[in-house]
Short mmCIF file of C-alpha atoms and ligand atoms in Angstrom, two decimals:
data_model
loop_
_atom_site.label_atom_id
_atom_site.label_comp_id
_atom_site.label_asym_id
_atom_site.label_seq_id
_atom_site.Cartn_x
_atom_site.Cartn_y
_atom_site.Cartn_z
CA ASP I 1 -7.98 -13.15 17.75
CA THR I 2 -7.78 -12.88 13.98
CA GLY I 3 -9.34 -10.84 11.18
CA SER I 4 -9.77 -11.24 7.44
CA ALA I 5 -11.04 -8.66 4.95
CA ALA I 6 -11.24 -8.09 1.21
CA ALA I 7 -8.78 -5.96 -0.78
CA VAL I 8 -10.85 -4.55 -3.65
CA PRO I 9 -9.21 -2.77 -6.63
CA ILE I 10 -10.75 0.70 -6.97
CA ASN I 11 -10.44 0.80 -10.77
CA GLU I 12 -9.74 -1.40 -13.77
CA VAL I 13 -5.96 -0.94 -13.51
CA ASP I 14 -5.58 -1.67 -9.77
CA ILE I 15 -4.39 1.88 -9.00
CA ALA I 16 -5.19 1.14 -5.35
CA TYR I 17 -7.06 -1.39 -3.21
CA VAL I 18 -9.67 -0.58 -0.55
CA THR I 19 -10.90 -2.65 2.38
CA PRO I 20 -14.23 -2.34 4.26
CA VAL I 21 -13.77 -1.24 7.88
CA THR I 22 -16.24 -0.16 10.59
CA VAL I 23 -15.80 2.80 12.94
CA GLY I 24 -17.91 3.65 16.01
CA THR I 25 -21.16 2.54 17.62
CA PRO I 26 -23.39 1.79 15.79
CA PRO I 27 -20.80 0.77 13.15
CA GLN I 28 -20.16 3.18 10.29
CA THR I 29 -18.65 1.37 7.25
CA LEU I 30 -15.89 3.05 5.20
CA MET I 31 -13.63 1.75 2.40
CA LEU I 32 -10.01 2.48 3.34
CA ASP I 33 -6.66 1.92 1.63
CA LEU I 34 -4.43 -0.24 3.85
CA ASP I 35 -1.03 1.34 3.31
CA THR I 36 2.23 -0.16 4.63
CA GLY I 37 4.05 3.00 3.43
CA SER I 38 2.55 5.29 6.08
CA SER I 39 1.29 5.13 9.67
CA ASP I 40 -1.69 7.48 9.92
CA LEU I 41 -5.26 6.16 10.06
CA TRP I 42 -7.32 8.99 8.63
CA VAL I 43 -10.84 9.23 7.24
CA PHE I 44 -13.13 11.59 5.40
CA SER I 45 -15.41 12.89 8.15
CA SER I 46 -18.23 15.22 9.16
CA LEU I 47 -15.44 17.76 9.74
CA THR I 48 -14.32 17.65 6.07
CA PRO I 49 -15.69 20.68 4.19
CA SER I 50 -18.51 19.51 1.91
CA SER I 51 -16.75 21.24 -1.01
CA GLN I 52 -13.92 18.69 -0.59
CA VAL I 53 -16.17 15.61 -0.38
CA ARG I 54 -17.27 14.02 -3.65
CA GLY I 55 -18.99 10.70 -3.13
CA GLN I 56 -16.81 9.44 -0.29
CA GLU I 57 -18.37 7.83 2.80
CA ILE I 58 -17.68 9.89 5.94
CA TYR I 59 -17.21 9.10 9.63
CA SER I 60 -19.34 11.23 11.97
CA PRO I 61 -18.00 11.03 15.53
CA ALA I 62 -21.17 12.79 16.79
CA LYS I 63 -23.20 9.76 15.64
CA SER I 64 -21.03 7.32 17.60
CA SER I 65 -21.73 6.70 21.30
CA THR I 66 -18.15 5.47 21.78
CA SER I 67 -16.26 8.35 20.11
CA LYS I 68 -14.01 10.54 22.27
CA LEU I 69 -12.21 13.69 21.12
CA LEU I 70 -8.42 13.46 21.65
CA SER I 71 -8.36 17.12 22.65
CA GLY I 72 -5.51 19.32 21.53
CA HIS I 73 -4.19 16.75 19.04
CA THR I 74 -3.77 17.46 15.33
CA TRP I 75 -2.13 15.77 12.36
CA SER I 76 -0.89 16.68 8.89
CA ILE I 77 0.55 14.31 6.29
CA ARG I 78 2.10 14.67 2.83
CA TYR I 79 2.45 11.66 0.51
CA GLY I 80 5.07 10.89 -2.11
CA ASP I 81 2.74 11.85 -4.93
CA GLY I 82 2.24 15.32 -3.44
CA SER I 83 -1.23 14.64 -2.05
CA GLY I 84 -1.98 15.40 1.58
CA SER I 85 -4.52 15.86 4.36
CA ARG I 86 -4.74 17.22 7.91
CA GLY I 87 -7.16 17.46 10.82
CA THR I 88 -8.08 16.46 14.37
CA VAL I 89 -8.24 13.15 16.21
CA TYR I 90 -10.91 11.01 17.91
CA THR I 91 -10.62 7.59 19.48
CA ASP I 92 -13.33 5.06 18.72
CA ASN I 93 -13.99 1.35 18.17
CA PHE I 94 -12.45 0.25 14.89
CA THR I 95 -12.87 -3.11 13.19
CA ILE I 96 -11.27 -4.77 10.17
CA GLY I 97 -12.60 -8.16 9.11
CA GLY I 98 -14.05 -8.97 12.52
CA LEU I 99 -10.96 -7.89 14.47
CA GLU I 100 -11.85 -5.03 16.82
CA VAL I 101 -9.61 -2.45 18.47
CA GLU I 102 -11.33 -0.28 21.10
CA SER I 103 -10.17 3.35 21.28
CA GLN I 104 -8.21 3.32 18.02
CA ALA I 105 -6.96 6.81 17.12
CA VAL I 106 -9.08 7.81 14.11
CA GLN I 107 -7.74 10.92 12.42
CA THR I 108 -10.62 13.00 11.08
CA ALA I 109 -9.79 15.09 8.01
CA GLN I 110 -10.52 18.82 8.16
CA GLU I 111 -8.76 19.31 4.83
CA VAL I 112 -7.83 16.96 1.97
CA SER I 113 -5.95 17.76 -1.24
CA SER I 114 -7.76 17.70 -4.57
CA SER I 115 -6.52 14.25 -5.61
CA PHE I 116 -8.30 12.77 -2.56
CA THR I 117 -11.49 14.68 -3.37
CA GLN I 118 -11.33 13.29 -6.92
CA GLU I 119 -10.87 9.70 -5.76
CA GLN I 120 -14.45 8.97 -4.73
CA SER I 121 -13.88 5.27 -4.01
CA LEU I 122 -11.30 5.99 -1.30
CA ASP I 123 -12.63 7.13 2.09
CA GLY I 124 -9.21 7.33 3.78
CA LEU I 125 -6.17 5.28 4.73
CA VAL I 126 -5.14 2.76 7.37
CA GLY I 127 -1.41 3.20 7.86
CA LEU I 128 0.33 -0.12 8.53
CA GLY I 129 3.89 1.20 8.62
CA PHE I 130 5.73 1.45 11.94
CA SER I 131 4.10 3.79 14.45
CA THR I 132 7.21 6.01 14.52
CA LEU I 133 5.93 7.56 11.25
CA ASN I 134 2.60 8.68 12.77
CA THR I 135 2.09 12.45 12.38
CA VAL I 136 -0.32 13.12 15.31
CA ARG I 137 1.03 15.80 17.67
CA PRO I 138 1.70 16.50 20.55
CA SER I 139 1.65 12.72 21.14
CA SER I 140 1.92 10.28 18.22
CA GLN I 141 -0.62 7.45 17.99
CA LEU I 142 -0.37 3.71 17.39
CA THR I 143 -1.39 1.96 14.18
CA PHE I 144 -4.27 -0.52 14.08
CA PHE I 145 -1.72 -3.37 13.90
CA ASP I 146 0.23 -2.11 16.93
CA ASN I 147 -3.03 -1.75 18.92
CA ALA I 148 -4.30 -5.18 17.81
CA ARG I 149 -0.99 -6.97 18.40
CA PRO I 150 -1.57 -8.08 22.02
CA LYS I 151 -4.80 -9.89 21.07
CA LEU I 152 -3.56 -11.47 17.82
CA ASP I 153 -2.98 -15.25 17.69
CA GLU I 154 0.23 -14.47 15.76
CA GLU I 155 1.97 -11.07 15.47
CA VAL I 156 1.50 -10.85 11.71
CA PHE I 157 -0.66 -9.42 9.00
CA THR I 158 -0.64 -10.69 5.42
CA ALA I 159 -1.38 -9.14 2.03
CA ASP I 160 -2.76 -11.21 -0.84
CA LEU I 161 -3.29 -8.53 -3.51
CA LYS I 162 -4.54 -9.73 -6.89
CA TYR I 163 -4.29 -8.60 -10.50
CA HIS I 164 -7.65 -7.17 -11.62
CA ALA I 165 -9.41 -9.10 -8.84
CA THR I 166 -10.31 -8.89 -5.17
CA GLY I 167 -7.68 -10.20 -2.77
CA SER I 168 -7.44 -10.08 1.01
CA TYR I 169 -5.68 -8.79 4.12
CA ASP I 170 -5.48 -11.16 7.11
CA PHE I 171 -4.53 -10.24 10.67
CA GLY I 172 -3.16 -12.63 13.29
CA PHE I 173 -2.71 -15.73 11.16
CA ILE I 174 -1.05 -17.07 8.02
CA ASP I 175 -3.57 -18.77 5.73
CA ARG I 176 -1.92 -21.87 4.26
CA ALA I 177 -4.55 -22.00 1.53
CA LYS I 178 -3.25 -18.74 0.03
CA TYR I 179 0.22 -19.90 -1.03
CA THR I 180 2.16 -23.02 -1.97
CA GLY I 181 5.47 -24.24 -0.61
CA ASN I 182 7.15 -22.26 2.16
CA ILE I 183 7.28 -18.57 3.07
CA THR I 184 10.79 -17.14 2.58
CA TYR I 185 11.60 -14.49 5.19
CA THR I 186 14.15 -11.71 5.08
CA PRO I 187 15.08 -9.15 7.78
CA VAL I 188 13.31 -5.78 7.96
CA GLN I 189 15.07 -2.59 9.00
CA GLN I 190 12.29 -0.59 10.62
CA SER I 191 13.93 2.82 10.45
CA PRO I 192 12.69 5.37 9.60
CA GLY I 193 9.38 3.52 9.81
CA TYR I 194 8.86 1.69 6.53
CA TRP I 195 8.94 -2.07 5.91
CA THR I 196 12.48 -1.74 4.51
CA HIS I 197 14.27 -4.86 3.23
CA SER I 198 16.41 -6.09 0.34
CA LEU I 199 15.78 -8.08 -2.79
CA SER I 200 18.56 -10.58 -3.52
CA GLY I 201 18.54 -9.77 -7.24
CA TYR I 202 16.48 -9.79 -10.43
CA ALA I 203 16.09 -11.26 -13.91
CA VAL I 204 14.55 -9.81 -17.07
CA GLY I 205 12.45 -12.40 -18.92
CA SER I 206 14.38 -15.64 -19.40
CA GLY I 207 17.71 -13.87 -18.82
CA ALA I 208 20.22 -14.89 -16.18
CA PHE I 209 19.44 -13.93 -12.59
CA GLN I 210 21.60 -10.99 -11.48
CA SER I 211 22.54 -11.41 -7.80
CA THR I 212 22.63 -7.93 -6.30
CA GLN I 213 21.20 -6.50 -3.05
CA ILE I 214 18.45 -3.98 -3.80
CA GLN I 215 17.15 -2.16 -0.71
CA GLY I 216 13.65 -0.73 -0.76
CA ILE I 217 10.26 -0.64 0.94
CA SER I 218 7.36 -3.05 0.47
CA ASP I 219 4.52 -0.58 0.12
CA THR I 220 0.90 -1.66 -0.43
CA GLY I 221 -0.05 2.02 -0.89
CA THR I 222 2.10 2.50 -4.00
CA THR I 223 0.70 1.33 -7.31
CA LEU I 224 3.84 0.54 -9.27
CA LEU I 225 7.32 -1.00 -8.88
CA TYR I 226 10.15 1.56 -8.70
CA LEU I 227 13.73 0.22 -9.10
CA PRO I 228 17.18 1.64 -9.93
CA THR I 229 17.53 3.11 -13.43
CA ALA I 230 20.13 0.52 -14.53
CA ILE I 231 17.64 -2.32 -13.93
CA VAL I 232 14.75 -0.47 -15.55
CA THR I 233 16.72 0.39 -18.71
CA ALA I 234 17.86 -3.24 -18.97
CA TYR I 235 14.20 -4.28 -18.84
CA TYR I 236 12.85 -1.84 -21.45
CA ARG I 237 15.76 -2.56 -23.79
CA GLN I 238 13.86 -5.80 -24.43
CA VAL I 239 10.68 -3.93 -25.41
CA GLN I 240 10.21 -2.83 -29.03
CA GLY I 241 9.47 0.89 -29.24
CA ALA I 242 9.90 1.58 -25.53
CA GLN I 243 11.11 5.02 -24.51
CA ASN I 244 11.60 7.00 -21.34
CA SER I 245 9.17 9.88 -21.90
CA GLN I 246 9.76 13.20 -20.18
CA TYR I 247 6.24 14.12 -21.18
CA TYR I 248 4.59 11.12 -19.49
CA GLY I 249 7.15 10.98 -16.67
CA GLY I 250 8.32 7.44 -17.27
CA TYR I 251 8.73 4.50 -19.64
CA VAL I 252 6.03 4.13 -22.28
CA PHE I 253 5.77 1.66 -25.18
CA PRO I 254 3.33 0.56 -27.90
CA CYS I 255 0.49 -1.32 -26.19
CA SER I 256 0.96 -4.10 -28.76
CA SER I 257 4.56 -4.70 -27.66
CA THR I 258 5.50 -8.04 -26.17
CA LEU I 259 6.82 -7.47 -22.65
CA PRO I 260 9.18 -9.81 -20.82
CA THR I 261 8.38 -11.03 -17.31
CA PHE I 262 10.36 -9.60 -14.37
CA THR I 263 11.71 -11.86 -11.61
CA PHE I 264 12.86 -10.64 -8.18
CA GLY I 265 14.65 -12.59 -5.46
CA ILE I 266 13.93 -12.80 -1.75
CA GLU I 267 16.97 -14.58 -0.27
CA GLY I 268 17.09 -17.84 -2.26
CA ALA I 269 13.49 -17.69 -3.50
CA ARG I 270 12.36 -16.28 -6.85
CA PHE I 271 9.09 -14.50 -7.71
CA THR I 272 8.08 -13.75 -11.29
CA ILE I 273 5.86 -10.80 -12.20
CA PRO I 274 3.82 -11.65 -15.33
CA ALA I 275 4.25 -9.31 -18.30
CA SER I 276 0.56 -8.33 -18.04
CA TYR I 277 1.19 -6.68 -14.64
CA ILE I 278 3.90 -4.50 -16.25
CA ASN I 279 1.72 -3.49 -19.17
CA TYR I 280 0.11 -1.14 -16.67
CA THR I 281 -2.27 1.13 -18.54
CA ARG I 282 -2.99 3.05 -21.74
CA ILE I 283 -1.84 6.67 -21.33
CA SER I 284 -5.37 7.65 -22.38
CA PRO I 285 -8.44 5.51 -23.13
CA THR I 286 -8.04 5.74 -26.91
CA SER I 287 -4.25 5.71 -27.04
CA SER I 288 -2.14 2.85 -28.38
CA THR I 289 0.72 3.95 -26.12
CA CYS I 290 1.00 2.23 -22.73
CA TYR I 291 2.66 3.22 -19.44
CA GLY I 292 4.89 0.69 -17.67
CA GLY I 293 4.27 -0.83 -14.24
CA LEU I 294 8.05 -0.87 -13.70
CA GLN I 295 9.57 2.62 -13.44
CA SER I 296 12.83 4.21 -12.31
CA SER I 297 13.18 5.11 -8.63
CA SER I 298 15.85 7.77 -9.34
CA GLY I 299 13.46 10.64 -8.58
CA LEU I 300 12.18 9.07 -5.34
CA GLY I 301 15.38 8.55 -3.36
CA ILE I 302 14.11 5.10 -2.41
CA ASN I 303 13.19 1.88 -4.24
CA ILE I 304 9.51 1.01 -3.81
CA PHE I 305 8.19 -2.55 -4.14
CA GLY I 306 4.61 -1.46 -4.80
CA ASP I 307 1.47 -3.36 -5.79
CA VAL I 308 2.80 -4.46 -9.22
CA ALA I 309 5.40 -6.53 -7.36
CA LEU I 310 3.42 -7.42 -4.22
CA LYS I 311 0.48 -8.87 -6.18
CA ALA I 312 2.88 -11.48 -7.60
CA ALA I 313 3.30 -13.02 -4.13
CA PHE I 314 1.64 -13.76 -0.78
CA VAL I 315 3.30 -11.33 1.63
CA VAL I 316 3.68 -11.76 5.41
CA PHE I 317 4.42 -8.60 7.44
CA SER I 318 5.74 -9.99 10.72
CA GLY I 319 5.75 -7.74 13.79
CA THR I 320 7.97 -10.15 15.70
CA ASN I 321 11.08 -8.80 17.40
CA PRO I 322 13.07 -8.23 15.18
CA PRO I 323 10.47 -7.61 12.47
CA ARG I 324 10.74 -9.51 9.22
CA ILE I 325 8.88 -9.82 5.92
CA GLY I 326 8.04 -13.06 4.14
CA PHE I 327 7.07 -13.93 0.56
CA GLY I 328 5.23 -17.03 -0.60
CA THR I 329 4.42 -18.31 -4.08
CA LYS I 330 0.75 -18.25 -5.06
C1 LIG E 1 -0.60 5.18 -10.72
C2 LIG E 1 0.35 6.29 -10.35
C3 LIG E 1 0.46 7.28 -11.48
C4 LIG E 1 1.68 5.73 -9.97
S1 LIG E 1 -0.28 7.13 -8.93
O1 LIG E 1 0.76 8.01 -8.48
O2 LIG E 1 -1.47 7.77 -9.30
N1 LIG E 1 -0.60 6.08 -7.75
C5 LIG E 1 -0.47 6.59 -6.38
C6 LIG E 1 -1.54 6.01 -5.46
C7 LIG E 1 -2.88 6.54 -5.76
C8 LIG E 1 -3.96 5.68 -5.73
C9 LIG E 1 -5.22 6.13 -5.99
C10 LIG E 1 -5.45 7.47 -6.30
C11 LIG E 1 -4.37 8.34 -6.33
C12 LIG E 1 -3.08 7.86 -6.06
C13 LIG E 1 0.86 6.19 -5.81
O3 LIG E 1 1.41 5.13 -6.10
N2 LIG E 1 1.34 7.04 -4.93
C14 LIG E 1 2.55 6.75 -4.20
C15 LIG E 1 3.60 7.28 -5.14
C16 LIG E 1 4.84 7.66 -4.62
C17 LIG E 1 5.48 7.17 -3.56
N3 LIG E 1 6.61 7.84 -3.49
C18 LIG E 1 6.64 8.70 -4.48
N4 LIG E 1 5.55 8.57 -5.16
C19 LIG E 1 2.36 7.31 -2.77
O4 LIG E 1 2.42 8.49 -2.53
N5 LIG E 1 1.94 6.35 -1.90
C20 LIG E 1 1.58 6.67 -0.52
C21 LIG E 1 0.13 6.26 -0.24
C22 LIG E 1 -0.87 6.78 -1.28
C23 LIG E 1 -1.08 8.28 -1.17
C24 LIG E 1 -2.15 8.76 -2.14
C25 LIG E 1 -3.47 8.04 -1.93
C26 LIG E 1 -3.29 6.54 -2.04
C27 LIG E 1 -2.19 6.04 -1.09
C28 LIG E 1 2.53 5.91 0.47
O5 LIG E 1 2.07 6.07 1.81
O6 LIG E 1 2.52 4.50 0.11
C29 LIG E 1 4.01 6.41 0.47
F1 LIG E 1 4.74 5.50 1.11
F2 LIG E 1 4.44 6.52 -0.78
C30 LIG E 1 4.10 7.73 1.19
O7 LIG E 1 4.03 8.76 0.58
N6 LIG E 1 4.28 7.63 2.53
C31 LIG E 1 4.32 8.84 3.37
C32 LIG E 1 5.53 8.71 4.26
N7 LIG E 1 5.53 9.83 5.21
C33 LIG E 1 6.93 9.93 5.74
C34 LIG E 1 6.97 11.02 6.81
O8 LIG E 1 6.00 10.70 7.83
C35 LIG E 1 4.67 10.64 7.34
C36 LIG E 1 4.56 9.56 6.27
#
């Protein structure tokens, strides 16, 4: 089997991408953020206090003839940006792009933090990290990909995220029409549960490529690209008026500045992020100061190859044994 579904940016600066999914019988459609940086599938639900729901679609297990309570099981998750949610668990039929998993663990939120309430275009997350990161207790649950794996034509899913446009997630096949040339693969270290791998180096603009191993996680659920401070300062040294602002918590620069491109390596292959992707957003709608899409990872303890980087390539997450990740030019 295979599946293919849209990845729709939820705002004009691609802060996140959501994908239509269906849960239950008859199908209830929700827009979820497919997130390779976590492994919980959770949704706004009929159990979420109405004071915490603001425009989101909800899943009502009571309206599904195939829902089953996973009694005694709970979950609680905290994300890197401080947001979080917790609740109970049902199993139900779950479909993404025509690919169905029966009795997928669907984590129903009984509490969500304010940033989720405020994000009305996001009805929950589909974690596509390794199942070891799942927070359901007393027994942890499998991700949609791990449940779908036995029926997939190929043990892969792919991400084709786009700049200010709708892209796609495919399951079970690699769509040759979505990239040119060959996919370059590199090994993944699946502990502690992220898609952890190395870049083979980087270049700022037309500068020389610096060969250096940079370990980090490819994370569709993180908006920006977070790299070591030395690399980030080398980049913004090329940007007139750039400064590392304590106030804004990162590098800002005049929106009129000319930004260089940023190139990263995967083994012998090279992928160039256009300057427009790094001119991320105005710090406020009327401001002429802009916030960078490339920021320092020093506060995170881990380098994160987020959407700003991933949307510059066609990315293959391969669940083969051993797992690996592949990048293709598009
Ligand atoms: C634009 C921005 C100023 C950088 S943002 O912070 O607003 N963007 C958010 C995403 C977002 C989208 C829409 C609305 C609100 C927030 C962002 O990039 N958040 C990252 C930032 C980060 C990472 N690390 C430090 N900071 C994050 O938490 N991403 C997680 C998914 C997000 C959570 C908020 C809602 C959207 C999806 C994540 O899963 O990708 C993660 F990997 F970063 C993460 O936190 N994974 C949780 C890992 N735990 C380990 C222990 O076991 C349980 C799972």
